[in-house]
PDB file of C-alpha atoms in Angstrom:
ATOM      1  CA  MET A 672      13.331  33.835 -40.123  1.00 34.00           C
ATOM      2  CA  VAL A 673      14.819  30.781 -38.471  1.00 32.00           C
ATOM      3  CA  LEU A 674      18.346  32.193 -38.682  1.00 34.00           C
ATOM      4  CA  GLN A 675      17.240  35.487 -37.160  1.00 34.00           C
ATOM      5  CA  ARG A 676      15.572  33.732 -34.226  1.00 32.00           C
ATOM      6  CA  GLU A 677      18.657  31.616 -33.580  1.00 29.00           C
ATOM      7  CA  ARG A 678      20.874  34.721 -33.425  1.00 32.00           C
ATOM      8  CA  THR A 679      18.657  36.306 -30.771  1.00 30.00           C
ATOM      9  CA  VAL A 680      18.858  33.324 -28.376  1.00 32.00           C
ATOM     10  CA  PRO A 681      21.541  33.945 -25.727  1.00 37.00           C
ATOM     11  CA  ARG A 682      24.210  31.268 -25.630  1.00 36.00           C
ATOM     12  CA  GLY A 683      26.013  29.979 -22.595  1.00 41.00           C
ATOM     13  CA  PRO A 684      29.642  28.961 -22.485  1.00 42.00           C
ATOM     14  CA  GLY A 685      30.815  25.992 -24.498  1.00 43.00           C
ATOM     15  CA  ARG A 686      28.908  24.390 -27.348  1.00 45.00           C
ATOM     16  CA  PRO A 687      25.906  26.156 -28.954  1.00 42.00           C
ATOM     17  CA  ARG A 688      22.544  25.205 -27.500  1.00 57.00           C
ATOM     18  CA  SER A 689      21.284  23.208 -30.438  1.00 80.00           C
ATOM     19  CA  ALA A 690      17.602  22.311 -30.712  1.00 85.00           C
ATOM     20  CA  ASP A 691      18.684  19.063 -32.362  1.00 90.00           C
ATOM     21  CA  ALA A 692      20.920  18.190 -29.421  1.00 93.00           C
ATOM     22  CA  HIS A 693      18.116  19.008 -26.974  1.00 94.00           C
ATOM     23  CA  GLN A 694      15.712  16.710 -28.812  1.00 94.00           C
ATOM     24  CA  ALA A 695      18.310  13.946 -29.008  1.00 95.00           C
ATOM     25  CA  ILE A 696      18.881  14.142 -25.247  1.00 96.00           C
ATOM     26  CA  VAL A 697      15.174  14.060 -24.439  1.00 96.00           C
ATOM     27  CA  SER A 698      14.554  11.156 -26.813  1.00 96.00           C
ATOM     28  CA  ALA A 699      17.489   9.207 -25.406  1.00 96.00           C
ATOM     29  CA  ALA A 700      16.305   9.732 -21.838  1.00 97.00           C
ATOM     30  CA  LEU A 701      12.784   8.532 -22.648  1.00 96.00           C
ATOM     31  CA  GLU A 702      13.994   5.495 -24.574  1.00 96.00           C
ATOM     32  CA  MET A 703      16.331   4.500 -21.753  1.00 96.00           C
ATOM     33  CA  LEU A 704      13.582   4.987 -19.191  1.00 96.00           C
ATOM     34  CA  ALA A 705      11.261   2.756 -21.214  1.00 95.00           C
ATOM     35  CA  ASP A 706      13.865   0.102 -22.055  1.00 94.00           C
ATOM     36  CA  GLU A 707      15.987  -0.086 -18.914  1.00 94.00           C
ATOM     37  CA  GLY A 708      14.268   1.889 -16.169  1.00 94.00           C
ATOM     38  CA  TYR A 709      15.283   4.788 -13.966  1.00 95.00           C
ATOM     39  CA  HIS A 710      17.961   2.839 -12.088  1.00 93.00           C
ATOM     40  CA  ALA A 711      19.967   2.212 -15.264  1.00 91.00           C
ATOM     41  CA  LEU A 712      19.600   5.752 -16.518  1.00 94.00           C
ATOM     42  CA  SER A 713      22.481   8.144 -15.928  1.00 95.00           C
ATOM     43  CA  VAL A 714      23.631  11.426 -17.425  1.00 96.00           C
ATOM     44  CA  GLU A 715      26.649   9.650 -18.875  1.00 95.00           C
ATOM     45  CA  ALA A 716      24.506   6.932 -20.482  1.00 96.00           C
ATOM     46  CA  VAL A 717      22.041   9.443 -21.917  1.00 96.00           C
ATOM     47  CA  ALA A 718      24.900  11.524 -23.313  1.00 96.00           C
ATOM     48  CA  GLY A 719      26.367   8.481 -25.030  1.00 95.00           C
ATOM     49  CA  ARG A 720      23.041   7.450 -26.513  1.00 95.00           C
ATOM     50  CA  ALA A 721      22.258  10.991 -27.663  1.00 95.00           C
ATOM     51  CA  GLY A 722      25.716  11.518 -29.119  1.00 94.00           C
ATOM     52  CA  VAL A 723      26.497  14.600 -27.021  1.00 94.00           C
ATOM     53  CA  GLY A 724      28.929  15.446 -24.242  1.00 94.00           C
ATOM     54  CA  LYS A 725      27.903  15.371 -20.589  1.00 94.00           C
ATOM     55  CA  ALA A 726      28.476  19.112 -20.386  1.00 94.00           C
ATOM     56  CA  THR A 727      25.756  19.633 -22.991  1.00 94.00           C
ATOM     57  CA  ILE A 728      23.280  17.951 -20.658  1.00 95.00           C
ATOM     58  CA  TYR A 729      24.489  19.671 -17.510  1.00 95.00           C
ATOM     59  CA  ARG A 730      24.069  23.069 -19.173  1.00 93.00           C
ATOM     60  CA  ARG A 731      20.377  22.318 -19.376  1.00 94.00           C
ATOM     61  CA  TRP A 732      19.641  20.164 -16.319  1.00 96.00           C
ATOM     62  CA  PRO A 733      21.391  19.876 -12.930  1.00 95.00           C
ATOM     63  CA  GLY A 734      20.872  16.115 -12.785  1.00 94.00           C
ATOM     64  CA  LYS A 735      19.029  13.114 -14.115  1.00 94.00           C
ATOM     65  CA  ARG A 736      15.803  13.654 -12.147  1.00 93.00           C
ATOM     66  CA  GLU A 737      15.324  17.109 -13.639  1.00 95.00           C
ATOM     67  CA  LEU A 738      16.188  15.747 -17.084  1.00 96.00           C
ATOM     68  CA  VAL A 739      13.669  12.920 -16.756  1.00 96.00           C
ATOM     69  CA  ALA A 740      10.942  15.252 -15.471  1.00 95.00           C
ATOM     70  CA  ASP A 741      11.311  17.567 -18.461  1.00 95.00           C
ATOM     71  CA  ALA A 742      11.543  14.639 -20.848  1.00 96.00           C
ATOM     72  CA  LEU A 743       8.355  13.119 -19.436  1.00 95.00           C
ATOM     73  CA  ALA A 744       6.470  16.361 -20.076  1.00 93.00           C
ATOM     74  CA  THR A 745       7.169  16.002 -23.804  1.00 94.00           C
ATOM     75  CA  LEU A 746       5.020  12.855 -23.889  1.00 92.00           C
ATOM     76  CA  ASN A 747       2.032  15.192 -24.093  1.00 88.00           C
ATOM     77  CA  ASP A 748       3.355  17.018 -27.150  1.00 83.00           C
ATOM     78  CA  ALA A 749       1.478  14.699 -29.514  1.00 76.00           C
ATOM     79  CA  LEU A 750      -1.923  15.007 -27.831  1.00 80.00           C
ATOM     80  CA  PRO A 751      -4.702  16.159 -30.172  1.00 76.00           C
ATOM     81  CA  GLU A 752      -6.071  19.668 -29.850  1.00 79.00           C
ATOM     82  CA  LEU A 753      -9.203  20.092 -27.776  1.00 79.00           C
ATOM     83  CA  PRO A 754     -12.235  19.918 -30.073  1.00 77.00           C
ATOM     84  CA  PRO A 755     -13.920  23.290 -30.759  1.00 82.00           C
ATOM     85  CA  ARG A 756     -16.745  24.248 -28.459  1.00 82.00           C
ATOM     86  CA  GLY A 757     -19.890  22.273 -29.139  1.00 86.00           C
ATOM     87  CA  PRO A 758     -21.928  19.439 -27.593  1.00 91.00           C
ATOM     88  CA  THR A 759     -20.002  18.285 -24.559  1.00 93.00           C
ATOM     89  CA  MET A 760     -20.632  14.594 -25.029  1.00 92.00           C
ATOM     90  CA  ALA A 761     -19.163  14.698 -28.558  1.00 91.00           C
ATOM     91  CA  ARG A 762     -16.105  16.651 -27.367  1.00 92.00           C
ATOM     92  CA  ALA A 763     -15.551  14.260 -24.467  1.00 94.00           C
ATOM     93  CA  GLN A 764     -15.683  11.299 -26.812  1.00 93.00           C
ATOM     94  CA  VAL A 765     -12.859  12.728 -28.926  1.00 91.00           C
ATOM     95  CA  LEU A 766     -10.602  12.715 -25.866  1.00 92.00           C
ATOM     96  CA  MET A 767     -11.871   9.304 -24.797  1.00 93.00           C
ATOM     97  CA  GLU A 768     -11.124   7.875 -28.233  1.00 89.00           C
ATOM     98  CA  HIS A 769      -7.527   9.035 -27.919  1.00 87.00           C
ATOM     99  CA  VAL A 770      -7.207   7.091 -24.646  1.00 86.00           C
ATOM    100  CA  CYS A 771      -8.920   4.091 -26.198  1.00 85.00           C
ATOM    101  CA  ARG A 772      -6.478   3.970 -29.116  1.00 80.00           C
ATOM    102  CA  LYS A 773      -3.358   4.356 -27.012  1.00 77.00           C
ATOM    103  CA  ASP A 774      -0.900   1.600 -27.889  1.00 75.00           C
ATOM    104  CA  PRO A 775       0.720  -0.056 -24.845  1.00 76.00           C
ATOM    105  CA  ALA A 776       3.775  -0.680 -27.040  1.00 78.00           C
ATOM    106  CA  SER A 777       4.241   3.030 -27.700  1.00 83.00           C
ATOM    107  CA  LEU A 778       6.910   4.978 -25.835  1.00 87.00           C
ATOM    108  CA  SER A 779       4.332   6.527 -23.522  1.00 88.00           C
ATOM    109  CA  GLY A 780       2.622   3.172 -23.035  1.00 84.00           C
ATOM    110  CA  ARG A 781       5.898   1.465 -22.118  1.00 89.00           C
ATOM    111  CA  ILE A 782       6.884   4.183 -19.672  1.00 93.00           C
ATOM    112  CA  MET A 783       3.612   4.273 -17.739  1.00 90.00           C
ATOM    113  CA  PRO A 784       3.944   0.834 -16.048  1.00 89.00           C
ATOM    114  CA  ARG A 785       7.468   1.709 -14.953  1.00 92.00           C
ATOM    115  CA  MET A 786       6.309   4.978 -13.445  1.00 93.00           C
ATOM    116  CA  LEU A 787       3.514   3.224 -11.555  1.00 91.00           C
ATOM    117  CA  SER A 788       6.083   0.864 -10.067  1.00 92.00           C
ATOM    118  CA  TYR A 789       8.069   3.874  -8.820  1.00 93.00           C
ATOM    119  CA  ARG A 790       5.184   5.142  -6.696  1.00 93.00           C
ATOM    120  CA  SER A 791       6.802   3.623  -3.600  1.00 93.00           C
ATOM    121  CA  SER A 792      10.464   3.298  -4.571  1.00 93.00           C
ATOM    122  CA  HIS A 793      10.794   6.786  -6.125  1.00 94.00           C
ATOM    123  CA  PRO A 794       7.850   8.854  -4.846  1.00 94.00           C
ATOM    124  CA  GLU A 795       9.358  12.150  -5.997  1.00 94.00           C
ATOM    125  CA  LEU A 796       9.824  10.850  -9.520  1.00 94.00           C
ATOM    126  CA  PHE A 797       6.289   9.458  -9.505  1.00 95.00           C
ATOM    127  CA  ALA A 798       5.017  12.862  -8.356  1.00 95.00           C
ATOM    128  CA  ASP A 799       6.871  14.451 -11.280  1.00 94.00           C
ATOM    129  CA  TYR A 800       5.148  12.017 -13.648  1.00 94.00           C
ATOM    130  CA  VAL A 801       1.713  12.802 -12.258  1.00 94.00           C
ATOM    131  CA  ALA A 802       2.310  16.555 -12.397  1.00 94.00           C
ATOM    132  CA  ARG A 803       3.956  16.666 -15.828  1.00 93.00           C
ATOM    133  CA  VAL A 804       2.076  13.931 -17.705  1.00 93.00           C
ATOM    134  CA  VAL A 805      -1.091  12.738 -15.965  1.00 92.00           C
ATOM    135  CA  GLU A 806      -2.545  15.994 -14.660  1.00 93.00           C
ATOM    136  CA  PRO A 807      -2.316  17.907 -17.966  1.00 92.00           C
ATOM    137  CA  ARG A 808      -4.251  15.074 -19.629  1.00 90.00           C
ATOM    138  CA  ARG A 809      -6.897  15.044 -16.928  1.00 92.00           C
ATOM    139  CA  GLU A 810      -7.188  18.811 -17.126  1.00 94.00           C
ATOM    140  CA  ARG A 811      -8.160  18.586 -20.787  1.00 93.00           C
ATOM    141  CA  MET A 812     -11.251  16.537 -19.902  1.00 94.00           C
ATOM    142  CA  ARG A 813     -12.013  18.755 -16.918  1.00 95.00           C
ATOM    143  CA  THR A 814     -11.865  21.770 -19.241  1.00 94.00           C
ATOM    144  CA  VAL A 815     -14.407  20.161 -21.580  1.00 95.00           C
ATOM    145  CA  LEU A 816     -16.738  19.456 -18.667  1.00 96.00           C
ATOM    146  CA  ARG A 817     -16.406  22.966 -17.199  1.00 96.00           C
ATOM    147  CA  GLU A 818     -17.176  24.459 -20.587  1.00 95.00           C
ATOM    148  CA  GLY A 819     -20.146  22.082 -20.796  1.00 95.00           C
ATOM    149  CA  ILE A 820     -21.493  23.587 -17.579  1.00 95.00           C
ATOM    150  CA  GLU A 821     -21.158  27.042 -19.137  1.00 94.00           C
ATOM    151  CA  LEU A 822     -23.005  25.840 -22.246  1.00 93.00           C
ATOM    152  CA  GLY A 823     -25.775  24.338 -20.146  1.00 94.00           C
ATOM    153  CA  ASP A 824     -25.585  20.704 -21.250  1.00 93.00           C
ATOM    154  CA  VAL A 825     -23.657  19.590 -18.141  1.00 95.00           C
ATOM    155  CA  ARG A 826     -25.383  19.884 -14.797  1.00 94.00           C
ATOM    156  CA  PRO A 827     -24.236  22.665 -12.435  1.00 94.00           C
ATOM    157  CA  GLY A 828     -22.299  21.543  -9.385  1.00 93.00           C
ATOM    158  CA  LEU A 829     -20.833  18.518 -11.144  1.00 95.00           C
ATOM    159  CA  ASP A 830     -17.692  17.068  -9.547  1.00 96.00           C
ATOM    160  CA  VAL A 831     -15.615  17.533 -12.705  1.00 96.00           C
ATOM    161  CA  ASP A 832     -12.589  15.741 -11.239  1.00 96.00           C
ATOM    162  CA  LEU A 833     -14.558  12.578 -10.554  1.00 96.00           C
ATOM    163  CA  ALA A 834     -16.510  12.812 -13.799  1.00 96.00           C
ATOM    164  CA  ALA A 835     -13.293  13.128 -15.827  1.00 95.00           C
ATOM    165  CA  LEU A 836     -11.926   9.996 -14.152  1.00 94.00           C
ATOM    166  CA  ALA A 837     -15.169   8.120 -14.793  1.00 95.00           C
ATOM    167  CA  LEU A 838     -14.947   8.904 -18.500  1.00 95.00           C
ATOM    168  CA  THR A 839     -11.321   7.918 -19.027  1.00 93.00           C
ATOM    169  CA  SER A 840     -10.048   5.539 -16.334  1.00 92.00           C
ATOM    170  CA  PRO A 841     -12.066   2.492 -17.488  1.00 92.00           C
ATOM    171  CA  LEU A 842     -10.620   2.911 -20.989  1.00 90.00           C
ATOM    172  CA  LEU A 843      -7.099   3.157 -19.637  1.00 86.00           C
ATOM    173  CA  MET A 844      -7.508  -0.027 -17.613  1.00 85.00           C
ATOM    174  CA  LEU A 845      -9.051  -1.776 -20.603  1.00 86.00           C
ATOM    175  CA  THR A 846      -6.229  -0.891 -22.991  1.00 82.00           C
ATOM    176  CA  MET A 847      -3.572  -1.871 -20.453  1.00 77.00           C
ATOM    177  CA  GLY A 848      -5.017  -5.388 -20.327  1.00 75.00           C
ATOM    178  CA  LEU A 849      -4.904  -5.923 -24.093  1.00 73.00           C
ATOM    179  CA  PRO A 850      -1.978  -7.367 -26.065  1.00 72.00           C
ATOM    180  CA  ALA A 851       0.225  -4.881 -27.888  1.00 69.00           C
ATOM    181  CA  GLY A 852      -1.377  -3.695 -31.087  1.00 72.00           C
ATOM    182  CA  GLU A 853      -4.925  -4.592 -30.027  1.00 77.00           C
ATOM    183  CA  PHE A 854      -7.589  -2.049 -29.114  1.00 82.00           C
ATOM    184  CA  PRO A 855     -11.022  -2.168 -27.465  1.00 85.00           C
ATOM    185  CA  PRO A 856     -13.916  -3.121 -29.759  1.00 86.00           C
ATOM    186  CA  SER A 857     -15.516  -0.479 -31.926  1.00 88.00           C
ATOM    187  CA  GLY A 858     -18.236   1.385 -30.060  1.00 91.00           C
ATOM    188  CA  THR A 859     -16.605   1.025 -26.627  1.00 93.00           C
ATOM    189  CA  VAL A 860     -16.218   4.789 -26.214  1.00 93.00           C
ATOM    190  CA  GLU A 861     -19.824   5.458 -27.156  1.00 93.00           C
ATOM    191  CA  ARG A 862     -21.167   2.821 -24.757  1.00 94.00           C
ATOM    192  CA  LEU A 863     -19.064   4.071 -21.852  1.00 94.00           C
ATOM    193  CA  ALA A 864     -20.010   7.693 -22.552  1.00 94.00           C
ATOM    194  CA  ALA A 865     -23.691   6.758 -22.539  1.00 92.00           C
ATOM    195  CA  LEU A 866     -23.306   4.982 -19.194  1.00 92.00           C
ATOM    196  CA  VAL A 867     -21.578   7.935 -17.543  1.00 93.00           C
ATOM    197  CA  TRP A 868     -23.494  10.711 -19.256  1.00 90.00           C
ATOM    198  CA  SER A 869     -26.696  10.089 -17.285  1.00 87.00           C
ATOM    199  CA  GLY A 870     -24.860  11.366 -14.205  1.00 90.00           C
ATOM    200  CA  ILE A 871     -23.291  14.306 -16.020  1.00 93.00           C
ATOM    201  CA  ALA A 872     -25.917  15.760 -18.319  1.00 91.00           C
ATOM    202  CA  ALA A 873     -28.006  18.716 -17.290  1.00 86.00           C
ATOM    203  CA  ASP A 874     -30.922  16.900 -18.927  1.00 75.00           C
ATOM    204  CA  PRO A 875     -30.420  13.106 -18.715  1.00 60.00           C
ATOM    205  CA  ALA A 876     -33.209  12.684 -21.261  1.00 57.00           C
ATOM    206  CA  SER A 877     -30.858  14.180 -23.840  1.00 52.00           C
ATOM    207  CA  ILE A 878     -28.630  11.075 -24.005  1.00 47.00           C
TER     208      ILE A 878
END
């Protein structure tokens, strides 16, 4: 089945569009962004690190900004699936726990501080990061809260954007302040959820 699918993919001129080469390019771009920053990153440098020719990259992306934007989007590939429909507080805590256990030494954790520093120096790149990485993550929590309204355990008219930030932003700030390899104490997610839930729940007495 794999061979059949590969034969049906149209090929451009030059070398075959290899999935392995694509992954190598993306990985190289992310590693360089984390290790050296956007200024040091170039198509030539990424090609050398990925072990491909420059033409292989240019067949896929017109330049390094487009390459970086697409590479950044892959940081969300490892996110856990949304929990099945059920009590909203329990579903929200699954997503909160993922934030709480995020390692600042991970590739995503190393890239985030760099991207924040580019808010002023490279606003377009920062906007790409927000659109391709941050917003999809926020939307997952907003989806849980909207579905909670439909289920009736989240109050109607809730500002889901603000509520999603209230549930996750404190955890993000907390993990960023910890040494690499350390995580917030056990029970942090539950305590934060209980604090915020009184303003979210359709029936605050249910917390």
